[in-house]
Amino acid sequence: MSDYTINPMTSHETGAEIIGLDLCRHVSDEVKKKINADFAKYHVLVFRGQKLTPPQFAAAGEIFGPLMQHHHKEVRIGHPDVYEVKQTEIEPGKYRIAGGSFHTDHSNHPCPPKATALHTVSLPSYGGDTQFVNMHDAYDDLPEATKQRIAGLKALHVFESKFSPRKLRPLSEDSAKELPPPTLHPLVRTHPENGRKFLYLNPVRIEAITGMEEKDALALVAELMAHATQKKYEYRHKWIMGDMVIWDDRSVMHQANADYDMKELRHLYRIMVEDNPKHWIAEGEKTLAHAAA
Ligand code: SIN
């Protein structure tokens, strides 16, 4: 008997649904290995029919690796590594939505997360989908001249870029103390598990590209974003109660949609999975060597 059924959600290996697995129960090492192989192939996995408490959600996330702390310590819920996502009314009738434009999570860290996962607590009656775009396919389709132009370029990622398309939730005093300094990351990275190249972009946090004039750097990021967010690279997730969705923060960008009735609560638990710092150090060195050549 097979452990679970997996159904691809697109024709381009971005997103797959997993049916028949109860993440409250023990998951064997063999099944964990299989799940991780499917994750490296599909980049976004949707586990249907789950009902997880914060500690159970944290344990489910650990199938993919040790968990990582969020910037905003003040939005923790029920477990030291579990945070919550919900719309916040910042002034009468005006709401802040976490993740409301395409980005990858915590890219201002020296070692940003491998993955992020969300699990439903409460959903609006319509809207609030999460969109994912495949950054491997976006890279592969770039014209050769663009690939050559961006090879070896590094972007400076800060907590909130002065060019960010949206305002982030302000940091509390305690959270601000733990913020890492601005960090350089290559625009093109190689995925440590599947070996494919991908674009590593985040307009919320990118403030500069080394060796480029500000206006040229901004124009390049805008050009790459327009290319990478085309529908042909997308899996659009329509949430159903009981979903746990995990995505690879290296191979996809994501965005939440603010198209629902703000009087209805959209509430999800959120965790992040650590990446291996060795991948980032190795890539930083490769980029430097390329720049020097
Ligand atoms: C996020 O970007 O962290 C949240 C995404 C979502 O709520 O769909």
Coordinates of C-alpha atoms and ligand atoms in Angstrom, one line a residue:
M1 CA 0.0 0.0 0.0
S2 CA 1.4 3.4 -0.9
D3 CA 1.9 6.0 1.9
Y4 CA 0.1 8.8 0.2
T5 CA -1.3 9.9 -3.1
I6 CA 0.4 12.9 -4.8
N7 CA -1.4 14.9 -7.5
P8 CA 0.6 17.6 -9.4
M9 CA -1.3 20.9 -9.4
T10 CA 0.2 22.3 -12.7
S11 CA 1.7 20.9 -15.8
H12 CA 5.1 22.6 -15.0
E13 CA 6.0 20.8 -11.7
T14 CA 5.1 23.7 -9.5
G15 CA 2.8 22.6 -6.7
A16 CA 1.5 19.1 -5.8
E17 CA -1.2 18.0 -3.5
I18 CA -0.7 15.2 -0.9
I19 CA -3.7 13.1 0.1
G20 CA -3.9 10.4 2.7
L21 CA -1.3 11.4 5.2
D22 CA -2.1 12.5 8.8
L23 CA 0.7 14.7 10.0
C24 CA -0.5 14.3 13.7
R25 CA 0.8 10.7 13.5
H26 CA 4.3 9.4 13.4
V27 CA 5.9 9.7 10.0
S28 CA 8.5 7.1 9.3
D29 CA 12.0 8.0 8.0
E30 CA 11.2 6.3 4.7
V31 CA 8.1 8.5 4.2
K32 CA 10.0 11.6 5.3
K33 CA 12.6 10.9 2.6
K34 CA 9.9 10.4 0.0
I35 CA 8.2 13.7 1.0
N36 CA 11.5 15.6 0.8
A37 CA 12.2 14.1 -2.7
D38 CA 8.7 15.3 -3.8
F39 CA 9.4 18.7 -2.3
A40 CA 12.6 19.1 -4.3
K41 CA 10.6 18.2 -7.4
Y42 CA 7.4 20.2 -6.9
H43 CA 8.7 23.2 -4.7
V44 CA 5.2 23.6 -3.1
L45 CA 3.4 20.8 -1.3
V46 CA -0.2 21.0 -0.2
F47 CA -1.1 18.5 2.6
R48 CA -4.9 18.2 2.7
G49 CA -7.1 17.4 5.6
Q50 CA -4.8 18.3 8.5
K51 CA -5.9 19.6 11.9
L52 CA -2.7 20.6 13.8
T53 CA -2.1 22.4 17.0
P54 CA 1.0 24.7 17.0
P55 CA 3.3 22.0 18.5
Q56 CA 2.0 19.4 16.0
F57 CA 2.5 21.9 13.2
A58 CA 6.1 22.6 14.3
A59 CA 6.7 18.8 14.4
A60 CA 5.3 18.5 10.8
G61 CA 7.6 21.3 9.7
E62 CA 10.6 19.4 11.1
I63 CA 10.1 16.7 8.4
F64 CA 11.9 19.2 6.3
G65 CA 14.6 20.3 8.8
P66 CA 15.1 22.3 12.0
L67 CA 12.9 25.4 12.4
M68 CA 14.0 29.0 12.2
Q69 CA 12.8 32.0 14.1
H70 CA 10.8 34.8 12.6
H71 CA 11.8 38.5 12.6
H72 CA 8.6 39.4 14.6
K73 CA 8.9 37.6 17.9
E74 CA 5.7 39.3 19.0
V75 CA 3.5 37.3 16.7
R76 CA 4.4 33.9 18.2
I77 CA 1.5 31.6 19.0
G78 CA 1.4 28.3 21.0
H79 CA 5.0 27.2 20.3
P80 CA 8.4 29.1 20.3
D81 CA 8.7 28.5 16.5
V82 CA 5.1 29.0 15.4
Y83 CA 3.9 32.5 14.3
E84 CA 0.6 33.7 13.1
V85 CA -0.5 35.5 9.9
K86 CA -3.7 37.5 9.9
Q87 CA -4.9 40.9 8.5
T88 CA -4.3 43.8 10.9
E89 CA -6.4 46.9 11.0
I90 CA -3.8 49.7 11.2
E91 CA -6.3 52.5 11.0
P92 CA -10.0 52.5 10.7
G93 CA -10.9 50.6 7.5
K94 CA -7.2 50.2 6.5
Y95 CA -5.5 46.8 6.8
R96 CA -2.0 45.5 6.6
I97 CA -1.6 42.1 4.8
A98 CA 1.5 40.0 5.5
G99 CA 3.2 39.1 2.2
G100 CA 1.0 41.2 -0.1
S101 CA 3.5 41.4 -3.0
F102 CA 5.9 38.8 -4.6
H103 CA 8.9 38.1 -2.4
T104 CA 10.9 35.3 -0.8
D105 CA 11.0 35.1 3.0
H106 CA 13.7 36.7 5.3
S107 CA 16.2 37.2 2.4
N108 CA 18.0 39.8 4.5
H109 CA 19.4 37.0 6.6
P110 CA 22.9 35.7 6.0
C111 CA 21.3 32.2 5.7
P112 CA 17.6 32.8 4.7
P113 CA 15.1 29.9 5.2
K114 CA 14.9 26.8 3.1
A115 CA 11.1 26.8 3.4
T116 CA 8.0 28.4 4.9
A117 CA 4.8 26.6 5.8
L118 CA 1.3 27.8 6.6
H119 CA -1.6 25.9 8.2
T120 CA -5.2 27.1 8.2
V121 CA -6.9 28.3 11.4
S122 CA -9.7 30.4 9.8
L123 CA -10.4 31.4 6.2
P124 CA -12.6 34.1 4.5
S125 CA -15.5 32.8 2.5
Y126 CA -13.8 33.9 -0.8
G127 CA -10.4 35.1 -1.9
G128 CA -7.1 35.3 0.0
D129 CA -5.3 32.8 -2.4
T130 CA -1.5 32.5 -2.2
Q131 CA 0.4 32.7 -5.6
F132 CA 3.7 31.0 -6.2
V133 CA 6.0 31.4 -9.2
N134 CA 8.8 29.0 -10.2
M135 CA 12.1 30.8 -10.2
H136 CA 14.0 27.9 -11.9
D137 CA 11.7 28.0 -15.0
A138 CA 11.9 31.8 -14.9
Y139 CA 15.7 31.6 -14.9
D140 CA 15.9 28.9 -17.6
D141 CA 13.7 31.0 -20.0
L142 CA 15.9 34.2 -19.8
P143 CA 17.6 35.2 -23.0
E144 CA 21.3 34.1 -23.0
A145 CA 22.4 37.8 -23.0
T146 CA 20.5 38.4 -19.8
K147 CA 21.9 35.3 -18.1
Q148 CA 25.4 36.6 -18.9
R149 CA 24.5 40.1 -17.7
I150 CA 23.3 38.9 -14.3
A151 CA 25.8 36.1 -13.7
G152 CA 28.0 37.1 -10.7
L153 CA 25.8 40.1 -9.7
K154 CA 25.0 40.4 -6.0
A155 CA 22.1 42.2 -4.4
L156 CA 22.0 44.0 -1.1
H157 CA 19.1 42.7 1.0
V158 CA 18.0 44.9 4.0
F159 CA 15.0 44.5 6.4
E160 CA 12.8 46.9 4.4
S161 CA 14.2 48.4 1.2
K162 CA 13.5 52.1 0.7
F163 CA 12.2 50.9 -2.7
S164 CA 9.8 48.3 -1.2
P165 CA 6.4 48.1 -2.9
R166 CA 4.7 47.8 0.5
K167 CA 5.2 48.8 4.1
L168 CA 6.2 46.0 6.5
R169 CA 4.9 45.6 10.0
P170 CA 7.3 47.7 12.2
L171 CA 9.7 45.7 14.4
S172 CA 9.2 45.7 18.2
E173 CA 12.3 46.9 20.2
D174 CA 13.2 43.3 21.1
S175 CA 12.9 42.0 17.6
A176 CA 14.9 45.0 16.2
K177 CA 17.8 44.0 18.5
E178 CA 18.1 40.6 16.8
L179 CA 17.9 41.9 13.2
P180 CA 21.0 40.8 11.2
P181 CA 23.0 43.4 9.3
P182 CA 22.2 44.0 5.6
T183 CA 23.4 41.0 3.5
L184 CA 24.6 40.4 -0.1
H185 CA 23.2 37.5 -2.0
P186 CA 23.8 36.4 -5.7
L187 CA 20.9 37.2 -8.1
V188 CA 21.4 33.7 -9.5
R189 CA 21.7 30.7 -7.2
T190 CA 22.0 27.0 -7.6
H191 CA 19.5 24.8 -5.7
P192 CA 21.4 22.6 -3.3
E193 CA 19.0 19.6 -3.7
N194 CA 18.0 19.6 -7.3
G195 CA 21.1 21.3 -8.8
R196 CA 19.1 23.7 -11.0
K197 CA 19.8 27.5 -11.2
F198 CA 17.2 30.0 -10.0
L199 CA 16.6 33.7 -9.8
Y200 CA 16.8 35.0 -6.2
L201 CA 14.8 38.2 -6.1
N202 CA 12.9 40.2 -3.4
P203 CA 11.9 43.8 -4.2
V204 CA 10.7 44.2 -0.6
R205 CA 14.3 43.9 0.6
I206 CA 16.7 44.5 -2.3
E207 CA 18.1 48.0 -2.0
A208 CA 21.1 47.9 -4.3
I209 CA 23.1 45.7 -6.7
T210 CA 26.8 45.8 -6.3
G211 CA 28.6 47.7 -9.1
M212 CA 25.4 49.2 -10.5
E213 CA 23.9 52.7 -10.5
E214 CA 20.7 52.9 -8.4
K215 CA 18.4 53.5 -11.4
D216 CA 20.0 50.7 -13.4
A217 CA 19.7 48.3 -10.4
L218 CA 16.1 49.2 -9.9
A219 CA 15.4 48.8 -13.7
L220 CA 17.0 45.4 -13.7
V221 CA 15.0 44.1 -10.6
A222 CA 11.8 45.4 -12.3
E223 CA 12.7 43.7 -15.6
L224 CA 13.4 40.4 -13.8
M225 CA 10.3 40.6 -11.7
A226 CA 8.1 41.3 -14.7
H227 CA 9.6 38.2 -16.3
A228 CA 9.4 35.9 -13.3
T229 CA 5.8 36.7 -12.3
Q230 CA 4.2 35.6 -15.6
K231 CA 1.2 33.3 -15.3
K232 CA 3.1 30.5 -17.0
Y233 CA 5.4 30.1 -14.0
E234 CA 2.5 30.2 -11.4
Y235 CA 0.7 27.8 -9.1
R236 CA -2.2 29.7 -7.4
H237 CA -3.3 28.1 -4.2
K238 CA -6.9 28.3 -3.2
W239 CA -7.0 27.6 0.5
I240 CA -9.3 24.9 2.0
M241 CA -9.6 24.4 5.7
G242 CA -7.2 21.7 6.8
D243 CA -4.5 22.6 4.3
M244 CA -0.8 22.7 5.4
V245 CA 1.2 24.3 2.5
I246 CA 5.0 24.3 2.5
W247 CA 7.1 26.0 -0.2
D248 CA 10.7 26.2 -1.0
D249 CA 11.9 29.8 -0.4
R250 CA 14.8 29.3 -2.9
S251 CA 12.9 28.0 -5.9
V252 CA 9.6 30.0 -5.6
M253 CA 8.5 33.5 -4.8
H254 CA 5.1 33.9 -3.3
Q255 CA 2.4 36.6 -2.5
A256 CA -0.8 36.7 -0.5
N257 CA -3.9 38.3 -2.0
A258 CA -5.9 41.0 -0.2
D259 CA -9.0 40.4 -2.3
Y260 CA -11.3 39.1 0.5
D261 CA -13.7 40.8 2.9
M262 CA -11.5 42.3 5.6
K263 CA -14.3 41.7 8.1
E264 CA -13.8 38.0 7.7
L265 CA -10.7 36.6 9.4
R266 CA -7.9 35.0 7.4
H267 CA -5.8 33.4 10.0
L268 CA -2.9 30.9 9.5
Y269 CA -0.1 29.4 11.6
R270 CA 3.3 30.0 10.0
I271 CA 6.7 28.3 10.4
M272 CA 10.0 28.6 8.6
V273 CA 12.6 25.8 8.1
E274 CA 16.3 26.6 8.3
D275 CA 18.6 26.2 5.3
N276 CA 22.1 24.9 5.6
P277 CA 24.6 27.8 5.9
K278 CA 27.2 25.9 3.9
H279 CA 25.1 26.3 0.7
W280 CA 25.1 30.1 1.1
I281 CA 28.8 30.4 2.0
A282 CA 29.7 28.2 -1.0
E283 CA 27.6 30.4 -3.3
G284 CA 29.0 33.6 -2.0
E285 CA 32.5 32.4 -2.8
K286 CA 31.5 31.2 -6.2
T287 CA 30.0 34.6 -6.9
L288 CA 33.1 36.5 -5.8
A289 CA 35.4 34.2 -7.9
H290 CA 33.2 34.9 -10.9
A291 CA 33.3 38.7 -10.3
A292 CA 37.1 38.6 -10.0
A293 CA 37.5 36.5 -13.2
Ligands
SIN1 C1 3.6 35.4 3.8 O1 4.1 35.9 2.8 O2 4.3 35.2 4.8 C2 2.2 35.0 4.0 C3 1.6 34.5 2.7 C4 0.1 34.3 2.8 O3 -0.5 34.7 3.8 O4 -0.5 33.7 1.9

